[in-house]
PDB file of C-alpha atoms in Angstrom:
ATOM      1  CA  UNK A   1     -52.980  68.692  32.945  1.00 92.00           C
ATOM      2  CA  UNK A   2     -54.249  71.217  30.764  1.00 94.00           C
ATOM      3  CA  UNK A   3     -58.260  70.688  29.550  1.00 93.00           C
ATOM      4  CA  UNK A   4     -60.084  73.812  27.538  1.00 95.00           C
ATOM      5  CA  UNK A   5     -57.013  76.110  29.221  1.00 95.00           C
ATOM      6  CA  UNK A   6     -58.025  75.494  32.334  1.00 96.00           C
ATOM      7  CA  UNK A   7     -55.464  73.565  35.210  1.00 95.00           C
ATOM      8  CA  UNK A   8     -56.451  70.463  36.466  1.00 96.00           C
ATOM      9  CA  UNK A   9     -55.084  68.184  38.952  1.00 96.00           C
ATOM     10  CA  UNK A  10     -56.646  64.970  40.038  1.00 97.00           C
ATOM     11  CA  UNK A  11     -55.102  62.308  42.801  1.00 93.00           C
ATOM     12  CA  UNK A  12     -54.430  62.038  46.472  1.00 90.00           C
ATOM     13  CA  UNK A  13     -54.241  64.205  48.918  1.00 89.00           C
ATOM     14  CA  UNK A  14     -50.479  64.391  49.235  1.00 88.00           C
ATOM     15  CA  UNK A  15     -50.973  65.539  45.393  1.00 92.00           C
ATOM     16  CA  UNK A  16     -53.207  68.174  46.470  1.00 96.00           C
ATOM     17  CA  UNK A  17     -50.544  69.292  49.064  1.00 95.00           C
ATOM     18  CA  UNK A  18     -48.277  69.647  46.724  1.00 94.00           C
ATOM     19  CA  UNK A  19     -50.294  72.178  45.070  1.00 95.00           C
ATOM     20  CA  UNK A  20     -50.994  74.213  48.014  1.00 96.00           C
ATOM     21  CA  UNK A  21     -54.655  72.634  47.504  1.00 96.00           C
ATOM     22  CA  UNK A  22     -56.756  72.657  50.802  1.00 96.00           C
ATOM     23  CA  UNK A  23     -58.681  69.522  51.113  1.00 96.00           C
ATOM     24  CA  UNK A  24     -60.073  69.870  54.436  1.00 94.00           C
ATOM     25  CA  UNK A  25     -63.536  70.694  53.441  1.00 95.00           C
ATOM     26  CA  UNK A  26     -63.823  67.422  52.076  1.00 94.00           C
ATOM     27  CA  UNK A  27     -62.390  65.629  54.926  1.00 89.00           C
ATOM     28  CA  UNK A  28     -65.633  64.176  56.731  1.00 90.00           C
ATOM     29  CA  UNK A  29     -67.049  62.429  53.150  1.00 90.00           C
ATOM     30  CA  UNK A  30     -63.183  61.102  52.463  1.00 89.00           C
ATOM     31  CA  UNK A  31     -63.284  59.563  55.614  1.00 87.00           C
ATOM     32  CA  UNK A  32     -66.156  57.847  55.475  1.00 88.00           C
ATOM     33  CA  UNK A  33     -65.215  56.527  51.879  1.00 89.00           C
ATOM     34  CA  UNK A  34     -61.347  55.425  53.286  1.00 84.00           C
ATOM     35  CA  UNK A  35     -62.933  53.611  56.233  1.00 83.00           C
ATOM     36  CA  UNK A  36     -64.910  51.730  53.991  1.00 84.00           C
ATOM     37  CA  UNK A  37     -62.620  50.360  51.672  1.00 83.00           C
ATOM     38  CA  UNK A  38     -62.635  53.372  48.697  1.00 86.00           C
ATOM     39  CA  UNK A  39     -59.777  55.465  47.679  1.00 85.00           C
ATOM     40  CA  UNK A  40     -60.342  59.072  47.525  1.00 90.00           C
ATOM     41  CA  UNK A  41     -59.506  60.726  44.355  1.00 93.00           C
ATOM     42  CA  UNK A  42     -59.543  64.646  44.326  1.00 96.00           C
ATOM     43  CA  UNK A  43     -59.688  66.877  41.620  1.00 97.00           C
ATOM     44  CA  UNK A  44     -58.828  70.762  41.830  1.00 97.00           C
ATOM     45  CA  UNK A  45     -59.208  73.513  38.803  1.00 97.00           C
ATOM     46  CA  UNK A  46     -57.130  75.948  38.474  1.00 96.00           C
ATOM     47  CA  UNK A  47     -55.612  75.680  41.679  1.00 95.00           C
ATOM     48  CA  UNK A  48     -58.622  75.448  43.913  1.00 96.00           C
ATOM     49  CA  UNK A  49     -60.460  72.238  45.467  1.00 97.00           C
ATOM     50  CA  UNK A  50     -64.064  71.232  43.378  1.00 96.00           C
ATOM     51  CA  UNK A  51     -64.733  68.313  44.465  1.00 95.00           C
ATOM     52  CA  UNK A  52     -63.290  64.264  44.852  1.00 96.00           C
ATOM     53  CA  UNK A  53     -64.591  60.741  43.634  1.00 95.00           C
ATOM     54  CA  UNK A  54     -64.414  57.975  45.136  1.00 92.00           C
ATOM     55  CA  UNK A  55     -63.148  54.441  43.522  1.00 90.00           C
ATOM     56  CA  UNK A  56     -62.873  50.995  44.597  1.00 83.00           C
ATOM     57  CA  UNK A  57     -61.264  47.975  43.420  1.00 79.00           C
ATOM     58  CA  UNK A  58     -63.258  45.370  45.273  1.00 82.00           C
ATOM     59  CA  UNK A  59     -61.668  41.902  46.690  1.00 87.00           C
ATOM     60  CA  UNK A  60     -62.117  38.892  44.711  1.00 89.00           C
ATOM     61  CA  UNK A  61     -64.525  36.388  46.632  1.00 91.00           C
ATOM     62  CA  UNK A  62     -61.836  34.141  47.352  1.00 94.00           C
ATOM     63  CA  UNK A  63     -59.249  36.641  48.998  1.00 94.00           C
ATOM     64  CA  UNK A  64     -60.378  35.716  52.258  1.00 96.00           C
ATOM     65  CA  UNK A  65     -59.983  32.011  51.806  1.00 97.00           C
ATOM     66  CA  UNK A  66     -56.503  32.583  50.250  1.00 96.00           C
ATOM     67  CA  UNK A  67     -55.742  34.209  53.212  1.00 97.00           C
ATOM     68  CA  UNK A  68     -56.115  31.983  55.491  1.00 97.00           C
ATOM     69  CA  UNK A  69     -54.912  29.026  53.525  1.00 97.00           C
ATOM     70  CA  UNK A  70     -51.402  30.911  53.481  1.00 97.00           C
ATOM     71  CA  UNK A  71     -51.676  31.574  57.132  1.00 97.00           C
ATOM     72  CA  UNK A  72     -52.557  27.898  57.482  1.00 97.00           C
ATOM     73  CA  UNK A  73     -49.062  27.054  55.771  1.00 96.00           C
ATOM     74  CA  UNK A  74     -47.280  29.128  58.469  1.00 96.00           C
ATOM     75  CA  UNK A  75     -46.633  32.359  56.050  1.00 96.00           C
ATOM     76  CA  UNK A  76     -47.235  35.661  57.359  1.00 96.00           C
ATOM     77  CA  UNK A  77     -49.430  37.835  55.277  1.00 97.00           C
ATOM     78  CA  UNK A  78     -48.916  41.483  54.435  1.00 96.00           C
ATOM     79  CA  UNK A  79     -50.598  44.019  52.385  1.00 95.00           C
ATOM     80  CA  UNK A  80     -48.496  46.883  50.517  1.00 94.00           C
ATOM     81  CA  UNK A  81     -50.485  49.401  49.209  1.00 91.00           C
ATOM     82  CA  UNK A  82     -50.601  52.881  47.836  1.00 87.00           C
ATOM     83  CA  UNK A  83     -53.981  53.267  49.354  1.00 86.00           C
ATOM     84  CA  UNK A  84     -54.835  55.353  52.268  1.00 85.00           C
ATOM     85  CA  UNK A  85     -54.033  53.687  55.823  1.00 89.00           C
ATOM     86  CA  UNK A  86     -58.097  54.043  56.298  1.00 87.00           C
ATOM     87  CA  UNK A  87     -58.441  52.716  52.758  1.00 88.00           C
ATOM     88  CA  UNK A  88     -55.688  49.598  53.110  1.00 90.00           C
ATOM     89  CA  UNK A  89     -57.373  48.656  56.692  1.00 92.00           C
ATOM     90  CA  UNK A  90     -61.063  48.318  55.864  1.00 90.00           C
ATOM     91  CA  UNK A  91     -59.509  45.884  52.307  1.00 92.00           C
ATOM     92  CA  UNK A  92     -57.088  44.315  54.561  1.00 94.00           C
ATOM     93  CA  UNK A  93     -60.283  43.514  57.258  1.00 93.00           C
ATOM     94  CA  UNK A  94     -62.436  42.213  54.753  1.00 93.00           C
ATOM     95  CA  UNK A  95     -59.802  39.657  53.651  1.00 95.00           C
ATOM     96  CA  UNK A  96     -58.187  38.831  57.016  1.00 96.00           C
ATOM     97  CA  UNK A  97     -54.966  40.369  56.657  1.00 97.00           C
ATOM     98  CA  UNK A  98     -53.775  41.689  59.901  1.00 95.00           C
ATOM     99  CA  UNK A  99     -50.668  43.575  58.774  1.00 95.00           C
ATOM    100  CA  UNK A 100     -51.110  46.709  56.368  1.00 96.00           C
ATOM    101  CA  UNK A 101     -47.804  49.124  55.234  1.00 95.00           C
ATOM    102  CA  UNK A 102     -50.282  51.935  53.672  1.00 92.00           C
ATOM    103  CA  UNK A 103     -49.615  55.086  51.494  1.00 89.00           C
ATOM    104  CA  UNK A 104     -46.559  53.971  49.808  1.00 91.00           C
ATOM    105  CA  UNK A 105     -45.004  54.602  46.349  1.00 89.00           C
ATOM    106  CA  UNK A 106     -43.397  52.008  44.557  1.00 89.00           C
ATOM    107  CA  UNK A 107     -40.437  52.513  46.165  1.00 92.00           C
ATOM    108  CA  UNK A 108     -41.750  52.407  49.449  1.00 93.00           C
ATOM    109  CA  UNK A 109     -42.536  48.923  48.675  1.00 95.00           C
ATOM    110  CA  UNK A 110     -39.209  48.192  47.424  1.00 96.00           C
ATOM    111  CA  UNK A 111     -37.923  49.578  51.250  1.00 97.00           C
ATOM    112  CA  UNK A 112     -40.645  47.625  52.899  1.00 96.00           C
ATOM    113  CA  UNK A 113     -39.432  43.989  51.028  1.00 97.00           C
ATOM    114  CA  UNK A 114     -35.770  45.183  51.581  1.00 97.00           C
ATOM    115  CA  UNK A 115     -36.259  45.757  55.343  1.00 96.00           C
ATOM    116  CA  UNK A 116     -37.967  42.406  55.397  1.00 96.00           C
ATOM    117  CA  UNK A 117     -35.300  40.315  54.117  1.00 97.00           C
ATOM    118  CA  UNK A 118     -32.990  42.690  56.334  1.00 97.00           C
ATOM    119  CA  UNK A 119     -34.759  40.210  58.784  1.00 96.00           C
ATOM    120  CA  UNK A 120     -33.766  37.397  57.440  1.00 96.00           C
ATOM    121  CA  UNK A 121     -37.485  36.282  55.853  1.00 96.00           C
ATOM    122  CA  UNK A 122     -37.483  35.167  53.018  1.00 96.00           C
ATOM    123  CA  UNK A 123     -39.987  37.582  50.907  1.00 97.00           C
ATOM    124  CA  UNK A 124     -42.868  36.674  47.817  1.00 96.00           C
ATOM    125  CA  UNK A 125     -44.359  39.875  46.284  1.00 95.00           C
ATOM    126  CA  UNK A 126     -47.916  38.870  44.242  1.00 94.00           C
ATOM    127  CA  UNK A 127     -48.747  41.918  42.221  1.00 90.00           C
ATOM    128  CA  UNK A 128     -49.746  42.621  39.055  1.00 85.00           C
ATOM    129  CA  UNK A 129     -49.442  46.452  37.866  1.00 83.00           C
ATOM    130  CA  UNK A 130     -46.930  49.095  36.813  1.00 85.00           C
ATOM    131  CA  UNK A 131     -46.095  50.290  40.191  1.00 87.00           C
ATOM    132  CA  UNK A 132     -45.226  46.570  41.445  1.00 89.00           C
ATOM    133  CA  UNK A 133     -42.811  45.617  38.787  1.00 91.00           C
ATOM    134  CA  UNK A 134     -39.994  47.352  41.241  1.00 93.00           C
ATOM    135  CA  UNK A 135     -41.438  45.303  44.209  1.00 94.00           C
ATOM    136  CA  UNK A 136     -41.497  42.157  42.000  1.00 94.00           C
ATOM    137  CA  UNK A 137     -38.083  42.371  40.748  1.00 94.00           C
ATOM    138  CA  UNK A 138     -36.913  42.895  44.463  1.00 96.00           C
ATOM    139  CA  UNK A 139     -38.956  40.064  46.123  1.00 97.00           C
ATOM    140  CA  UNK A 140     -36.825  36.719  46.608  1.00 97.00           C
ATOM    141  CA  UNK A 141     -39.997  35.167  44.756  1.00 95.00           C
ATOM    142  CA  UNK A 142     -41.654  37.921  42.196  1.00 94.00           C
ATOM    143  CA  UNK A 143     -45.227  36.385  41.638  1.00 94.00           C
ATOM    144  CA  UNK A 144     -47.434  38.517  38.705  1.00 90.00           C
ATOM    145  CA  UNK A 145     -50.690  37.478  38.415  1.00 86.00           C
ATOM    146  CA  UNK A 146     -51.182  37.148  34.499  1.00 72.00           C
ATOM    147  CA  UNK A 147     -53.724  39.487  33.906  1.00 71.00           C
ATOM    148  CA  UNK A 148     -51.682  42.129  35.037  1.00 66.00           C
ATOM    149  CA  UNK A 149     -49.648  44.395  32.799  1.00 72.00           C
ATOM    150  CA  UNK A 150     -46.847  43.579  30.628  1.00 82.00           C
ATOM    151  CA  UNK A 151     -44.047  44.768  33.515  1.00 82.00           C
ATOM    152  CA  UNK A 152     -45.378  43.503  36.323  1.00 81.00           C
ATOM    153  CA  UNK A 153     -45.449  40.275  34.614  1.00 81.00           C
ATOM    154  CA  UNK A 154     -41.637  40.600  32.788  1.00 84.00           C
ATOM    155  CA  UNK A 155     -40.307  41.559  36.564  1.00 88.00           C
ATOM    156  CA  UNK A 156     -41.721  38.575  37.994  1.00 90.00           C
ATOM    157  CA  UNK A 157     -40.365  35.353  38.401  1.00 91.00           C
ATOM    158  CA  UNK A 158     -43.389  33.089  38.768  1.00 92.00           C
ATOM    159  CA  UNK A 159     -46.772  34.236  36.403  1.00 89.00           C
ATOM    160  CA  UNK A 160     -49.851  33.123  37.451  1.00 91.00           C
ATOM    161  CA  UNK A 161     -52.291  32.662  34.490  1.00 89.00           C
ATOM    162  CA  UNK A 162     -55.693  32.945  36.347  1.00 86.00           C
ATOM    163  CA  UNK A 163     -56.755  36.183  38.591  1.00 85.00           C
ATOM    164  CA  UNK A 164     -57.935  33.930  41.538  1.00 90.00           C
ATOM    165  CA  UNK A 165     -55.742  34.279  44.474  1.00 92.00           C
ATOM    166  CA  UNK A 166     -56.425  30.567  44.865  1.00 95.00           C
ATOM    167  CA  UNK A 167     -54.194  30.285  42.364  1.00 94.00           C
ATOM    168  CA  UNK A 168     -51.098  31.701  44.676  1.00 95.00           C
ATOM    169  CA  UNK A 169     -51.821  29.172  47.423  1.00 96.00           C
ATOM    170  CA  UNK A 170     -51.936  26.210  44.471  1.00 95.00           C
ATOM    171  CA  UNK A 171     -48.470  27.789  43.278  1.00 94.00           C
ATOM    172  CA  UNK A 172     -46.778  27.666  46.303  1.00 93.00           C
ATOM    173  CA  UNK A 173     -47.954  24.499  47.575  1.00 94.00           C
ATOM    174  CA  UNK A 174     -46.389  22.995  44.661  1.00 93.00           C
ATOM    175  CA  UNK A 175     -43.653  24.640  44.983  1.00 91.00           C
ATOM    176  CA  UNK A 176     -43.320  22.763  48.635  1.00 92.00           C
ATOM    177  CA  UNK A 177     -44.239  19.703  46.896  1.00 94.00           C
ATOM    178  CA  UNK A 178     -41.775  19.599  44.456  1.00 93.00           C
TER     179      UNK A 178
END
Protein backbone atom coordinates (compact mmCIF):
# COMPACT_ATOMS: atom_id res chain seq x y z
CA UNK A 1 0.00 0.00 0.00
CA UNK A 2 0.55 3.51 -0.38
CA UNK A 3 0.65 5.71 3.22
CA UNK A 4 1.89 9.65 3.03
CA UNK A 5 3.56 8.49 -0.63
CA UNK A 6 5.62 6.31 0.80
CA UNK A 7 5.53 2.12 -0.17
CA UNK A 8 4.69 -0.13 2.36
CA UNK A 9 4.48 -3.76 2.56
CA UNK A 10 3.64 -5.72 5.63
CA UNK A 11 3.31 -9.84 5.89
CA UNK A 12 5.45 -12.91 5.76
CA UNK A 13 8.48 -13.52 4.69
CA UNK A 14 7.62 -15.17 1.40
CA UNK A 15 5.88 -11.56 0.92
CA UNK A 16 9.05 -9.94 1.58
CA UNK A 17 10.71 -12.26 -1.05
CA UNK A 18 8.60 -11.29 -3.37
CA UNK A 19 9.76 -7.86 -3.07
CA UNK A 20 13.33 -8.55 -3.26
CA UNK A 21 13.13 -7.59 0.64
CA UNK A 22 16.08 -9.10 2.70
CA UNK A 23 14.88 -10.31 5.97
CA UNK A 24 17.84 -11.95 7.26
CA UNK A 25 18.80 -9.37 9.72
CA UNK A 26 15.82 -10.11 11.52
CA UNK A 27 16.16 -13.75 11.45
CA UNK A 28 17.49 -14.56 15.11
CA UNK A 29 14.34 -12.39 16.92
CA UNK A 30 11.77 -14.20 14.23
CA UNK A 31 12.97 -17.30 15.36
CA UNK A 32 12.68 -17.00 18.68
CA UNK A 33 9.04 -15.54 18.25
CA UNK A 34 8.05 -18.74 15.62
CA UNK A 35 9.41 -21.24 18.14
CA UNK A 36 7.28 -19.88 20.61
CA UNK A 37 4.05 -19.91 19.15
CA UNK A 38 3.97 -16.07 17.38
CA UNK A 39 3.72 -15.31 13.79
CA UNK A 40 6.14 -12.94 12.42
CA UNK A 41 4.76 -10.06 10.60
CA UNK A 42 7.31 -7.82 8.63
CA UNK A 43 6.94 -4.56 7.39
CA UNK A 44 9.34 -2.87 4.69
CA UNK A 45 9.17 1.02 3.36
CA UNK A 46 9.86 1.78 0.32
CA UNK A 47 11.40 -1.29 -0.58
CA UNK A 48 13.76 -1.81 2.30
CA UNK A 49 13.33 -4.00 5.64
CA UNK A 50 12.39 -1.60 9.07
CA UNK A 51 11.45 -3.75 11.22
CA UNK A 52 8.62 -6.90 12.08
CA UNK A 53 5.91 -7.48 14.88
CA UNK A 54 5.08 -10.19 16.27
CA UNK A 55 1.27 -11.53 16.85
CA UNK A 56 -0.32 -14.35 18.46
CA UNK A 57 -3.61 -15.86 18.52
CA UNK A 58 -3.39 -17.85 21.71
CA UNK A 59 -5.18 -21.47 22.23
CA UNK A 60 -8.36 -21.56 23.99
CA UNK A 61 -7.90 -23.38 27.49
CA UNK A 62 -9.72 -26.25 26.39
CA UNK A 63 -7.79 -27.07 23.03
CA UNK A 64 -5.79 -29.49 24.74
CA UNK A 65 -8.64 -31.41 26.26
CA UNK A 66 -10.45 -31.37 22.85
CA UNK A 67 -7.60 -32.90 21.62
CA UNK A 68 -7.36 -35.64 23.26
CA UNK A 69 -11.02 -36.38 23.58
CA UNK A 70 -10.95 -36.71 19.61
CA UNK A 71 -7.92 -38.85 19.81
CA UNK A 72 -9.78 -40.82 22.46
CA UNK A 73 -12.63 -41.48 19.76
CA UNK A 74 -10.00 -42.97 17.40
CA UNK A 75 -9.77 -39.67 15.00
CA UNK A 76 -6.52 -38.51 13.94
CA UNK A 77 -5.84 -34.90 14.54
CA UNK A 78 -4.21 -32.45 12.17
CA UNK A 79 -3.43 -28.86 12.15
CA UNK A 80 -3.53 -26.75 8.73
CA UNK A 81 -2.15 -23.59 9.04
CA UNK A 82 -0.80 -20.59 7.26
CA UNK A 83 1.58 -20.10 10.08
CA UNK A 84 5.22 -20.68 9.99
CA UNK A 85 6.33 -24.50 10.45
CA UNK A 86 8.19 -23.00 13.79
CA UNK A 87 5.00 -21.06 14.46
CA UNK A 88 2.33 -24.18 13.72
CA UNK A 89 4.72 -26.61 15.95
CA UNK A 90 5.11 -24.71 19.21
CA UNK A 91 0.58 -24.15 18.82
CA UNK A 92 0.34 -27.64 17.74
CA UNK A 93 2.70 -28.74 21.10
CA UNK A 94 0.81 -26.79 23.40
CA UNK A 95 -2.45 -28.50 22.36
CA UNK A 96 -1.19 -32.05 21.68
CA UNK A 97 -1.47 -32.23 18.10
CA UNK A 98 1.24 -34.30 16.68
CA UNK A 99 0.70 -33.69 12.96
CA UNK A 100 1.22 -30.01 11.55
CA UNK A 101 0.96 -29.17 7.39
CA UNK A 102 2.50 -25.46 7.95
CA UNK A 103 2.84 -22.39 5.59
CA UNK A 104 -0.03 -23.04 3.40
CA UNK A 105 -2.49 -20.82 1.46
CA UNK A 106 -5.93 -21.64 1.26
CA UNK A 107 -5.44 -23.71 -1.40
CA UNK A 108 -2.83 -25.61 0.05
CA UNK A 109 -5.38 -26.69 2.44
CA UNK A 110 -7.78 -27.55 -0.14
CA UNK A 111 -4.66 -30.05 -1.63
CA UNK A 112 -3.92 -31.23 1.83
CA UNK A 113 -7.96 -32.42 2.49
CA UNK A 114 -7.98 -33.63 -1.21
CA UNK A 115 -4.86 -35.82 -0.77
CA UNK A 116 -6.45 -37.05 2.40
CA UNK A 117 -9.55 -38.39 1.08
CA UNK A 118 -7.22 -39.58 -1.93
CA UNK A 119 -6.58 -42.03 1.06
CA UNK A 120 -9.65 -43.05 1.53
CA UNK A 121 -10.28 -41.03 5.15
CA UNK A 122 -12.96 -39.61 5.48
CA UNK A 123 -12.04 -35.72 6.22
CA UNK A 124 -13.83 -32.84 8.89
CA UNK A 125 -12.33 -29.33 8.41
CA UNK A 126 -13.25 -26.98 11.80
CA UNK A 127 -12.39 -23.47 10.79
CA UNK A 128 -13.79 -20.39 11.02
CA UNK A 129 -12.22 -17.50 8.71
CA UNK A 130 -12.03 -16.27 5.13
CA UNK A 131 -9.19 -18.37 4.08
CA UNK A 132 -11.03 -21.72 5.34
CA UNK A 133 -14.25 -21.32 3.53
CA UNK A 134 -12.33 -23.25 0.44
CA UNK A 135 -11.16 -25.96 2.97
CA UNK A 136 -14.71 -26.11 4.44
CA UNK A 137 -16.53 -26.47 1.30
CA UNK A 138 -14.00 -29.33 0.34
CA UNK A 139 -14.05 -31.29 3.67
CA UNK A 140 -16.57 -34.39 3.59
CA UNK A 141 -17.84 -32.64 6.95
CA UNK A 142 -17.28 -28.57 6.75
CA UNK A 143 -17.52 -27.59 10.54
CA UNK A 144 -17.44 -23.38 11.10
CA UNK A 145 -17.28 -22.44 14.40
CA UNK A 146 -20.03 -19.61 14.66
CA UNK A 147 -18.10 -16.83 15.60
CA UNK A 148 -16.26 -16.99 12.60
CA UNK A 149 -16.98 -14.92 9.52
CA UNK A 150 -19.90 -14.95 7.35
CA UNK A 151 -18.04 -17.50 4.59
CA UNK A 152 -16.50 -19.69 6.61
CA UNK A 153 -19.75 -20.25 8.17
CA UNK A 154 -22.02 -20.30 4.59
CA UNK A 155 -19.22 -23.02 3.27
CA UNK A 156 -19.73 -25.15 6.12
CA UNK A 157 -21.98 -27.81 6.64
CA UNK A 158 -22.23 -28.12 10.41
CA UNK A 159 -22.03 -24.40 12.53
CA UNK A 160 -21.04 -24.54 15.82
CA UNK A 161 -22.60 -21.68 17.90
CA UNK A 162 -20.05 -21.48 20.82
CA UNK A 163 -16.06 -20.84 20.27
CA UNK A 164 -15.11 -23.76 22.67
CA UNK A 165 -13.57 -26.56 20.86
CA UNK A 166 -15.50 -28.66 23.37
CA UNK A 167 -18.12 -27.92 21.39
CA UNK A 168 -16.59 -30.04 18.21
CA UNK A 169 -16.12 -33.15 20.35
CA UNK A 170 -20.04 -32.65 21.71
CA UNK A 171 -20.94 -32.30 17.84
CA UNK A 172 -19.48 -35.23 16.70
CA UNK A 173 -20.29 -37.46 19.43
CA UNK A 174 -23.78 -36.84 18.61
CA UNK A 175 -23.36 -37.25 15.46
CA UNK A 176 -22.18 -41.07 16.43
CA UNK A 177 -25.07 -41.17 18.64
CA UNK A 178 -27.61 -40.47 16.38
Amino acid sequence: GIVDSQALAVGNAALMADYAIDVSSLREAVDGWSANGRTPVYVAVNGALAGAIAVADPIKASSARAVAALRAMGLEVVMLTGDTQRTGEAIAREAGIARVVADVRPDGKVEEIRRLQREGKVVAMVGDGINDAPSLAQADVGIAIGTGTDIAIEASDITLMRGDPMSVVDALALARAS
